[in-house]
Amino acid sequence: DDAIDRCERFLSIFESEGCRMVQLTCRQHDVYAANSQFLTHLIGRTLGETGLSLRKTPIDTKGFESVLRLVETTCDDSFDLFYGLYRYNTHSKSTLLCLRKALADLELRLIDLDLQAEAMTAGGSTSKTSQQLPSSRNIDNADDKQHEQAGVWRNVQTAPTTPNNAVD
């Protein structure tokens, strides 16, 4: 009884400050945290460390303003917090792998479109069958030299969607 009462008093501190209490299993919490908190910090820190001069411009969109706020808020937090989100949540590793795979897939799609545009310009043909273009699904059959010059990642692991990073 005393332990339950102490727990209720502890939780009431957060409720009195306006926090909404959500009942979750430990697993649900960790998956949600990996796919929200860790992902947010990962994207913000990644953009903050790109070496790009990310700052306000006269032509900013609302989306870019949000990006700037994301970079600012996540990079203002300690690296220890970011590392803790990674280290102590096993689902964060799956989130990182999913993001890595998605970025590689997007890069391949862009390269494919470039190759299609170059083929159309060089050959004047709009038919994909007249010139075989690499598939973003199978980099091994693509023009390796072209992809190496474009800096495409190789051997990107895919993260499982279940059971590690799916919520029951």
Coordinates of N, CA, C and O in Angstrom, one line a residue:
D1 N 0.8 -1.2 0.0 CA 0.0 0.0 0.0 C 0.9 1.3 0.0 O 0.6 2.2 -0.7
D2 N 1.9 1.3 0.8 CA 2.8 2.4 0.9 C 3.5 2.6 -0.4 O 3.7 3.8 -0.8
A3 N 3.9 1.6 -1.1 CA 4.7 1.7 -2.3 C 3.7 2.2 -3.4 O 4.1 3.1 -4.2
I4 N 2.5 1.7 -3.4 CA 1.5 2.2 -4.4 C 1.2 3.7 -4.2 O 1.2 4.5 -5.1
D5 N 1.1 4.1 -2.9 CA 0.8 5.5 -2.6 C 2.0 6.4 -3.0 O 1.8 7.5 -3.6
R6 N 3.2 5.9 -2.8 CA 4.4 6.7 -3.1 C 4.5 6.8 -4.6 O 4.8 7.9 -5.1
C7 N 4.1 5.8 -5.4 CA 4.2 5.8 -6.8 C 3.1 6.8 -7.3 O 3.4 7.6 -8.2
E8 N 1.9 6.8 -6.8 CA 0.9 7.7 -7.2 C 1.3 9.1 -6.9 O 1.0 10.0 -7.8
R9 N 1.9 9.4 -5.8 CA 2.3 10.8 -5.5 C 3.4 11.2 -6.5 O 3.4 12.4 -6.9
F10 N 4.3 10.3 -6.8 CA 5.4 10.6 -7.8 C 4.8 10.9 -9.2 O 5.1 11.9 -9.8
L11 N 3.8 10.1 -9.6 CA 3.2 10.4 -10.9 C 2.4 11.7 -10.9 O 2.3 12.3 -11.9
S12 N 1.8 12.0 -9.8 CA 1.0 13.2 -9.7 C 1.8 14.5 -9.9 O 1.3 15.5 -10.4
I13 N 3.1 14.4 -9.7 CA 4.0 15.5 -9.9 C 3.9 15.9 -11.4 O 3.8 17.0 -11.8
F14 N 4.0 14.9 -12.3 CA 4.0 15.1 -13.7 C 2.6 15.5 -14.2 O 2.5 16.4 -15.0
E15 N 1.6 14.9 -13.6 CA 0.2 15.3 -14.0 C 0.0 16.8 -13.6 O -0.7 17.5 -14.4
S16 N 0.4 17.2 -12.5 CA 0.2 18.6 -12.0 C 0.9 19.6 -12.9 O 0.5 20.7 -13.0
E17 N 2.0 19.1 -13.6 CA 2.7 20.0 -14.5 C 2.1 19.9 -16.0 O 2.7 20.5 -16.9
G18 N 1.0 19.2 -16.1 CA 0.4 19.2 -17.4 C 0.8 18.0 -18.3 O 0.4 18.0 -19.5
C19 N 1.5 17.1 -17.8 CA 1.9 15.9 -18.6 C 0.7 15.0 -18.7 O 0.0 14.8 -17.7
R20 N 0.6 14.4 -19.9 CA -0.5 13.4 -20.1 C 0.1 12.0 -19.8 O 1.1 11.7 -20.5
M21 N -0.5 11.3 -19.0 CA 0.1 9.9 -18.7 C -0.6 8.9 -19.6 O -1.8 8.9 -19.9
V22 N 0.3 8.1 -20.3 CA -0.1 7.1 -21.2 C 0.3 5.8 -20.7 O 1.5 5.6 -20.5
Q23 N -0.6 4.8 -20.6 CA -0.3 3.5 -20.2 C 0.2 2.7 -21.4 O -0.5 2.5 -22.4
L24 N 1.5 2.2 -21.3 CA 2.1 1.4 -22.3 C 2.9 0.2 -21.7 O 3.3 0.3 -20.6
T25 N 3.1 -0.8 -22.5 CA 4.0 -1.8 -22.1 C 5.4 -1.2 -22.3 O 5.6 -0.3 -23.0
C26 N 6.4 -1.9 -21.6 CA 7.8 -1.4 -21.8 C 8.2 -1.5 -23.3 O 8.8 -0.6 -23.8
R27 N 7.8 -2.6 -23.9 CA 8.2 -2.8 -25.4 C 7.5 -1.7 -26.2 O 8.2 -1.1 -27.1
Q28 N 6.2 -1.4 -26.0 CA 5.6 -0.3 -26.8 C 6.3 1.0 -26.6 O 6.5 1.7 -27.5
H29 N 6.6 1.3 -25.3 CA 7.3 2.6 -25.0 C 8.6 2.6 -25.8 O 9.0 3.7 -26.4
D30 N 9.4 1.6 -25.8 CA 10.7 1.6 -26.4 C 10.6 1.7 -27.9 O 11.4 2.4 -28.6
V31 N 9.6 1.1 -28.5 CA 9.5 1.2 -30.0 C 9.0 2.6 -30.3 O 9.6 3.2 -31.2
Y32 N 8.1 3.2 -29.6 CA 7.6 4.5 -29.8 C 8.8 5.5 -29.7 O 9.0 6.4 -30.5
A33 N 9.6 5.3 -28.6 CA 10.7 6.2 -28.3 C 11.7 6.1 -29.4 O 12.3 7.2 -29.8
A34 N 12.0 4.9 -29.9 CA 13.0 4.8 -31.0 C 12.6 5.4 -32.2 O 13.4 6.0 -33.0
N35 N 11.3 5.3 -32.5 CA 10.7 5.9 -33.8 C 10.3 7.3 -33.6 O 9.8 7.9 -34.6
S36 N 10.4 7.9 -32.5 CA 10.1 9.3 -32.4 C 11.3 10.1 -31.8 O 11.9 10.9 -32.5
Q37 N 11.6 9.9 -30.5 CA 12.7 10.6 -29.9 C 14.1 10.4 -30.5 O 14.8 11.3 -30.9
F38 N 14.4 9.1 -30.7 CA 15.7 8.8 -31.3 C 15.8 9.3 -32.7 O 16.8 9.9 -33.1
L39 N 14.8 9.0 -33.5 CA 14.8 9.4 -34.9 C 14.9 11.0 -35.0 O 15.6 11.5 -35.8
T40 N 14.1 11.7 -34.2 CA 14.2 13.1 -34.2 C 15.6 13.6 -33.9 O 16.1 14.5 -34.6
H41 N 16.2 13.1 -32.9 CA 17.6 13.5 -32.5 C 18.6 13.1 -33.6 O 19.5 13.8 -33.9
L42 N 18.4 11.9 -34.2 CA 19.3 11.4 -35.2 C 19.2 12.3 -36.5 O 20.3 12.7 -37.0
I43 N 18.0 12.7 -36.9 CA 17.9 13.6 -38.1 C 18.5 14.9 -37.8 O 19.2 15.5 -38.6
G44 N 18.1 15.5 -36.6 CA 18.6 16.8 -36.3 C 20.1 16.9 -36.2 O 20.7 17.8 -36.7
R45 N 20.7 15.9 -35.5 CA 22.1 15.9 -35.4 C 22.8 15.6 -36.7 O 23.9 16.2 -37.0
T46 N 22.2 14.7 -37.5 CA 22.8 14.5 -38.8 C 22.9 15.7 -39.7 O 23.9 16.1 -40.2
L47 N 21.8 16.5 -39.7 CA 21.7 17.7 -40.5 C 22.6 18.7 -39.9 O 23.3 19.5 -40.6
G48 N 22.7 18.8 -38.5 CA 23.6 19.7 -37.9 C 25.1 19.5 -38.1 O 25.9 20.4 -38.0
E49 N 25.4 18.2 -38.5 CA 26.8 17.9 -38.7 C 27.2 17.7 -40.1 O 28.3 17.2 -40.4
T50 N 26.3 18.1 -41.1 CA 26.6 17.9 -42.5 C 27.7 18.8 -43.0 O 28.3 18.6 -44.0
G51 N 28.0 19.9 -42.3 CA 28.9 20.9 -42.8 C 28.2 21.9 -43.7 O 28.8 22.9 -44.2
L52 N 26.9 21.7 -44.0 CA 26.2 22.7 -44.7 C 25.9 23.9 -43.8 O 25.8 23.8 -42.6
S53 N 25.8 25.1 -44.4 CA 25.5 26.2 -43.6 C 23.9 26.3 -43.6 O 23.3 27.0 -44.4
L54 N 23.4 25.7 -42.6 CA 21.9 25.7 -42.5 C 21.5 26.9 -41.7 O 21.8 26.9 -40.5
R55 N 21.0 27.9 -42.3 CA 20.5 29.1 -41.6 C 19.4 29.8 -42.4 O 19.2 29.4 -43.5
K56 N 18.7 30.7 -41.7 CA 17.6 31.4 -42.4 C 18.1 32.1 -43.7 O 19.2 32.6 -43.7
T57 N 17.1 32.0 -44.6 CA 17.3 32.7 -45.9 C 16.1 33.5 -46.2 O 15.0 33.2 -45.6
P58 N 16.1 34.4 -47.1 CA 14.9 35.2 -47.5 C 13.8 34.3 -48.2 O 12.7 34.8 -48.3
I59 N 14.2 33.1 -48.6 CA 13.2 32.3 -49.4 C 12.8 31.0 -48.6 O 12.3 30.1 -49.2
D60 N 12.9 31.0 -47.3 CA 12.6 29.8 -46.5 C 11.2 29.4 -46.7 O 10.3 30.3 -46.6
T61 N 11.0 28.1 -46.7 CA 9.6 27.6 -46.7 C 9.3 27.2 -45.2 O 10.2 27.2 -44.4
K62 N 8.1 27.0 -44.9 CA 7.7 26.6 -43.6 C 8.4 25.3 -43.2 O 8.8 25.1 -42.1
G63 N 8.5 24.4 -44.2 CA 9.3 23.1 -43.9 C 10.7 23.3 -43.6 O 11.2 22.7 -42.6
F64 N 11.4 24.2 -44.2 CA 12.8 24.5 -43.9 C 12.9 25.2 -42.6 O 13.8 24.9 -41.8
E65 N 12.0 26.1 -42.2 CA 12.0 26.7 -40.9 C 11.9 25.6 -39.8 O 12.5 25.7 -38.8
S66 N 11.0 24.6 -40.1 CA 10.9 23.5 -39.1 C 12.2 22.7 -39.0 O 12.6 22.2 -38.0
V67 N 12.9 22.5 -40.2 CA 14.2 21.8 -40.2 C 15.2 22.6 -39.3 O 15.9 22.0 -38.5
L68 N 15.2 23.9 -39.5 CA 16.2 24.7 -38.7 C 15.9 24.6 -37.2 O 16.8 24.5 -36.4
R69 N 14.6 24.6 -36.8 CA 14.2 24.4 -35.4 C 14.6 23.0 -34.9 O 15.1 22.9 -33.8
L70 N 14.4 22.0 -35.8 CA 14.8 20.7 -35.4 C 16.3 20.6 -35.1 O 16.7 20.0 -34.1
V71 N 17.1 21.1 -36.0 CA 18.6 21.1 -35.8 C 19.0 21.9 -34.6 O 19.8 21.4 -33.8
E72 N 18.4 23.0 -34.4 CA 18.7 23.8 -33.2 C 18.3 23.1 -31.9 O 19.2 23.0 -31.0
T73 N 17.1 22.6 -31.8 CA 16.7 22.0 -30.5 C 17.5 20.7 -30.2 O 17.9 20.4 -29.1
T74 N 17.7 19.9 -31.3 CA 18.4 18.6 -31.0 C 19.9 18.8 -30.7 O 20.5 18.2 -29.9
C75 N 20.5 19.8 -31.4 CA 21.9 20.0 -31.2 C 22.2 20.8 -29.9 O 23.3 20.8 -29.4
D76 N 21.2 21.5 -29.4 CA 21.3 22.1 -28.1 C 21.3 21.2 -27.0 O 21.8 21.4 -25.9
D77 N 20.6 20.0 -27.2 CA 20.6 19.0 -26.1 C 22.0 18.3 -26.1 O 22.8 18.3 -27.0
S78 N 22.3 17.7 -24.9 CA 23.6 17.1 -24.7 C 23.8 15.9 -25.6 O 22.8 15.2 -25.9
F79 N 25.0 15.6 -26.0 CA 25.3 14.4 -26.8 C 25.0 13.2 -25.9 O 24.6 12.1 -26.4
D80 N 25.2 13.3 -24.6 CA 24.9 12.2 -23.7 C 23.4 11.8 -23.8 O 23.1 10.6 -23.7
L81 N 22.5 12.7 -23.9 CA 21.1 12.4 -24.1 C 20.9 11.6 -25.4 O 20.2 10.5 -25.4
F82 N 21.5 12.1 -26.5 CA 21.4 11.3 -27.7 C 22.0 9.9 -27.6 O 21.3 9.0 -28.0
Y83 N 23.1 9.8 -27.0 CA 23.7 8.5 -26.9 C 22.9 7.6 -26.0 O 22.7 6.4 -26.3
G84 N 22.3 8.2 -25.0 CA 21.4 7.4 -24.1 C 20.2 6.8 -24.8 O 19.8 5.7 -24.6
L85 N 19.6 7.7 -25.7 CA 18.5 7.2 -26.6 C 18.9 6.0 -27.4 O 18.1 5.1 -27.7
Y86 N 20.2 6.1 -27.9 CA 20.7 5.0 -28.7 C 21.1 3.8 -27.9 O 20.7 2.6 -28.2
R87 N 21.9 4.0 -26.9 CA 22.5 2.9 -26.1 C 21.5 2.1 -25.3 O 21.6 0.9 -25.3
Y88 N 20.5 2.7 -24.7 CA 19.6 2.0 -23.8 C 18.3 1.7 -24.4 O 17.4 1.2 -23.7
N89 N 18.1 1.8 -25.7 CA 16.9 1.3 -26.4 C 17.3 0.5 -27.6 O 17.8 1.0 -28.6
T90 N 17.2 -0.8 -27.4 CA 17.6 -1.7 -28.5 C 16.9 -1.5 -29.8 O 17.4 -1.8 -30.9
H91 N 15.7 -0.8 -29.8 CA 15.0 -0.6 -31.0 C 15.6 0.6 -31.8 O 15.4 0.8 -33.0
S92 N 16.4 1.4 -31.2 CA 17.1 2.5 -31.9 C 18.0 2.0 -33.0 O 18.1 2.7 -34.0
K93 N 18.6 0.9 -32.8 CA 19.5 0.4 -33.8 C 18.7 0.0 -35.0 O 19.2 0.3 -36.2
S94 N 17.6 -0.6 -34.9 CA 16.7 -0.9 -36.0 C 16.3 0.4 -36.7 O 16.2 0.4 -38.0
T95 N 15.9 1.4 -36.0 CA 15.5 2.7 -36.6 C 16.7 3.3 -37.4 O 16.5 3.7 -38.5
L96 N 17.9 3.2 -36.9 CA 19.1 3.7 -37.6 C 19.3 2.9 -38.9 O 19.5 3.5 -40.0
L97 N 19.1 1.6 -38.9 CA 19.3 0.8 -40.1 C 18.2 1.1 -41.1 O 18.5 1.2 -42.3
C98 N 17.0 1.3 -40.6 CA 15.9 1.6 -41.6 C 16.1 2.9 -42.2 O 15.9 3.1 -43.5
L99 N 16.6 3.9 -41.5 CA 16.9 5.2 -42.1 C 18.1 5.1 -43.1 O 18.0 5.7 -44.2
R100 N 19.1 4.4 -42.7 CA 20.2 4.2 -43.6 C 19.8 3.5 -45.0 O 20.2 4.0 -46.0
K101 N 18.9 2.5 -44.9 CA 18.4 1.8 -46.1 C 17.6 2.8 -46.9 O 17.7 2.8 -48.1
A102 N 16.7 3.5 -46.2 CA 15.8 4.5 -46.9 C 16.6 5.5 -47.7 O 16.3 5.9 -48.8
L103 N 17.7 6.1 -47.0 CA 18.5 7.1 -47.7 C 19.2 6.5 -48.9 O 19.3 7.1 -50.0
A104 N 19.7 5.2 -48.8 CA 20.4 4.6 -49.9 C 19.4 4.3 -51.1 O 19.7 4.6 -52.2
D105 N 18.2 3.9 -50.7 CA 17.1 3.7 -51.7 C 16.8 5.0 -52.5 O 16.6 5.0 -53.7
L106 N 16.7 6.1 -51.7 CA 16.3 7.3 -52.3 C 17.5 7.8 -53.3 O 17.2 8.3 -54.4
E107 N 18.7 7.6 -52.8 CA 19.8 8.0 -53.7 C 19.8 7.2 -55.0 O 20.1 7.7 -56.0
L108 N 19.6 5.9 -54.9 CA 19.5 5.0 -56.1 C 18.4 5.5 -57.0 O 18.6 5.5 -58.2
R109 N 17.2 5.9 -56.5 CA 16.1 6.4 -57.3 C 16.6 7.6 -58.1 O 16.2 7.8 -59.2
L110 N 17.3 8.5 -57.4 CA 17.7 9.7 -58.0 C 18.8 9.4 -59.1 O 18.7 10.0 -60.2
I111 N 19.7 8.5 -58.8 CA 20.6 8.1 -59.8 C 19.9 7.5 -61.0 O 20.3 7.7 -62.2
D112 N 19.0 6.6 -60.8 CA 18.2 6.0 -61.9 C 17.6 7.1 -62.8 O 17.6 7.0 -64.0
L113 N 17.0 8.1 -62.2 CA 16.3 9.1 -63.0 C 17.4 9.9 -63.7 O 17.2 10.3 -64.9
D114 N 18.6 10.2 -63.1 CA 19.6 10.8 -63.9 C 20.1 10.0 -65.1 O 20.3 10.5 -66.2
L115 N 20.2 8.7 -64.9 CA 20.6 7.8 -66.0 C 19.6 7.8 -67.1 O 19.9 7.8 -68.3
Q116 N 18.3 7.8 -66.7 CA 17.2 7.8 -67.7 C 17.3 9.1 -68.5 O 17.1 9.1 -69.7
A117 N 17.5 10.2 -67.8 CA 17.6 11.5 -68.5 C 18.8 11.6 -69.4 O 18.6 12.1 -70.5
E118 N 19.9 11.1 -69.0 CA 21.1 11.1 -69.8 C 20.9 10.2 -71.0 O 21.3 10.5 -72.1
A119 N 20.2 9.0 -70.8 CA 20.0 8.1 -71.9 C 19.0 8.7 -72.9 O 19.2 8.6 -74.2
M120 N 18.0 9.4 -72.5 CA 17.1 10.1 -73.4 C 17.8 11.2 -74.1 O 17.5 11.4 -75.3
T121 N 18.7 12.0 -73.5 CA 19.4 13.0 -74.1 C 20.4 12.5 -75.1 O 20.5 13.0 -76.3
A122 N 21.1 11.4 -74.8 CA 22.1 10.9 -75.7 C 21.5 10.1 -76.8 O 21.9 10.3 -78.0
G123 N 20.5 9.3 -76.6 CA 19.9 8.5 -77.6 C 18.7 9.0 -78.3 O 18.2 8.6 -79.3
G124 N 18.1 10.0 -77.6 CA 16.9 10.6 -78.2 C 15.6 9.7 -78.0 O 14.6 10.0 -78.5
S125 N 15.8 8.6 -77.3 CA 14.7 7.6 -77.2 C 14.0 7.8 -75.8 O 14.7 8.0 -74.8
T126 N 12.7 7.7 -75.8 CA 12.0 7.8 -74.5 C 11.7 6.4 -74.0 O 11.1 6.3 -73.0
S127 N 12.0 5.4 -74.8 CA 11.7 4.0 -74.4 C 12.7 3.4 -73.4 O 13.9 3.4 -73.7
K128 N 12.3 3.0 -72.3 CA 13.2 2.4 -71.3 C 13.7 1.1 -71.8 O 14.8 0.7 -71.4
T129 N 13.0 0.4 -72.7 CA 13.5 -0.9 -73.2 C 14.6 -0.7 -74.2 O 15.3 -1.7 -74.4
S130 N 14.7 0.4 -74.8 CA 15.8 0.6 -75.8 C 17.2 0.6 -75.1 O 18.2 0.4 -75.7
Q131 N 17.2 1.0 -73.8 CA 18.5 1.0 -73.1 C 18.2 0.5 -71.7 O 17.4 1.1 -71.0
Q132 N 18.8 -0.6 -71.3 CA 18.6 -1.1 -70.0 C 19.2 -0.2 -68.9 O 20.4 0.1 -69.0
L133 N 18.4 0.3 -68.0 CA 18.9 1.1 -66.9 C 18.9 0.3 -65.6 O 18.1 -0.6 -65.4
P134 N 19.8 0.7 -64.7 CA 19.9 0.0 -63.5 C 18.7 0.1 -62.7 O 18.0 1.1 -62.7
S135 N 18.3 -0.9 -62.0 CA 17.2 -0.9 -61.1 C 17.6 -0.5 -59.7 O 18.7 -0.9 -59.2
S136 N 16.8 0.3 -59.0 CA 17.2 0.7 -57.7 C 17.1 -0.4 -56.7 O 17.5 -0.4 -55.6
R137 N 16.4 -1.5 -57.1 CA 16.3 -2.7 -56.3 C 17.5 -3.6 -56.4 O 17.6 -4.5 -55.6
N138 N 18.3 -3.5 -57.5 CA 19.4 -4.4 -57.7 C 20.6 -3.7 -58.1 O 20.9 -3.6 -59.3
I139 N 21.4 -3.1 -57.2 CA 22.6 -2.3 -57.5 C 23.7 -3.2 -58.1 O 24.5 -2.7 -58.9
D140 N 23.7 -4.5 -57.9 CA 24.8 -5.3 -58.4 C 24.7 -5.4 -59.9 O 25.7 -5.7 -60.6
N141 N 23.5 -5.2 -60.5 CA 23.4 -5.3 -62.0 C 23.6 -3.9 -62.6 O 23.5 -3.8 -63.8
A142 N 23.8 -2.9 -61.8 CA 23.9 -1.5 -62.3 C 25.3 -1.3 -62.8 O 26.2 -2.1 -62.6
D143 N 25.5 -0.2 -63.5 CA 26.8 0.3 -63.9 C 27.6 0.7 -62.7 O 27.4 1.7 -62.1
D144 N 28.4 -0.3 -62.2 CA 29.2 -0.1 -61.0 C 30.0 1.2 -61.0 O 30.0 1.9 -60.0
K145 N 30.6 1.6 -62.1 CA 31.5 2.7 -62.1 C 30.6 4.0 -61.9 O 31.0 4.9 -61.1
Q146 N 29.5 4.0 -62.5 CA 28.6 5.2 -62.4 C 28.1 5.3 -60.9 O 28.1 6.4 -60.4
H147 N 27.8 4.2 -60.3 CA 27.3 4.3 -58.9 C 28.4 4.6 -58.0 O 28.2 5.3 -57.0
E148 N 29.6 4.1 -58.2 CA 30.8 4.4 -57.4 C 31.1 5.9 -57.4 O 31.4 6.5 -56.4
Q149 N 31.0 6.5 -58.6 CA 31.3 7.9 -58.8 C 30.2 8.7 -58.1 O 30.5 9.8 -57.5
A150 N 29.0 8.2 -58.0 CA 27.9 8.9 -57.3 C 28.0 8.7 -55.8 O 27.2 9.3 -55.1
G151 N 28.8 7.9 -55.3 CA 29.0 7.6 -53.9 C 27.9 6.8 -53.3 O 27.5 7.0 -52.2
V152 N 27.3 5.9 -54.0 CA 26.2 5.0 -53.5 C 26.8 4.1 -52.5 O 27.8 3.5 -52.7
W153 N 26.1 3.9 -51.4 CA 26.5 3.0 -50.4 C 26.3 1.5 -50.8 O 25.4 1.2 -51.6
R154 N 27.2 0.7 -50.4 CA 27.1 -0.7 -50.8 C 26.8 -1.5 -49.5 O 27.1 -1.1 -48.4
N155 N 26.1 -2.7 -49.7 CA 25.9 -3.6 -48.6 C 25.1 -3.0 -47.5 O 25.4 -3.2 -46.3
V156 N 24.1 -2.2 -47.8 CA 23.2 -1.6 -46.8 C 22.3 -2.7 -46.2 O 21.7 -3.4 -46.9
Q157 N 22.4 -2.8 -44.9 CA 21.5 -3.9 -44.3 C 20.1 -3.3 -44.1 O 19.9 -2.1 -43.8
T158 N 19.2 -4.2 -44.3 CA 17.8 -3.8 -44.0 C 17.4 -4.2 -42.6 O 17.8 -5.2 -42.1
A159 N 16.7 -3.3 -42.0 CA 16.3 -3.6 -40.6 C 15.0 -4.3 -40.6 O 14.1 -4.0 -41.5
P160 N 14.8 -5.3 -39.8 CA 13.6 -6.0 -39.7 C 12.4 -5.1 -39.3 O 12.6 -4.3 -38.5
T161 N 11.3 -5.3 -39.9 CA 10.1 -4.5 -39.4 C 9.4 -5.2 -38.3 O 8.6 -4.6 -37.6
T162 N 9.7 -6.5 -38.1 CA 9.1 -7.2 -36.9 C 10.1 -8.2 -36.5 O 10.9 -8.7 -37.2
P163 N 10.2 -8.6 -35.3 CA 9.4 -8.0 -34.2 C 10.1 -6.8 -33.5 O 9.5 -6.2 -32.6
N164 N 11.3 -6.5 -33.9 CA 12.1 -5.5 -33.1 C 11.5 -4.1 -33.1 O 11.6 -3.4 -32.2
N165 N 11.0 -3.6 -34.3 CA 10.5 -2.2 -34.3 C 9.1 -2.0 -34.7 O 8.7 -1.0 -35.2
A166 N 8.3 -3.0 -34.5 CA 6.8 -2.9 -34.7 C 6.1 -3.0 -33.4 O 6.5 -3.7 -32.5
V167 N 5.1 -2.2 -33.2 CA 4.3 -2.1 -32.0 C 3.2 -3.1 -32.1 O 2.5 -3.2 -33.1
D168 N 3.0 -3.9 -31.0 CA 1.9 -4.8 -31.0 C 0.6 -4.1 -30.8 O 0.4 -3.1 -30.3

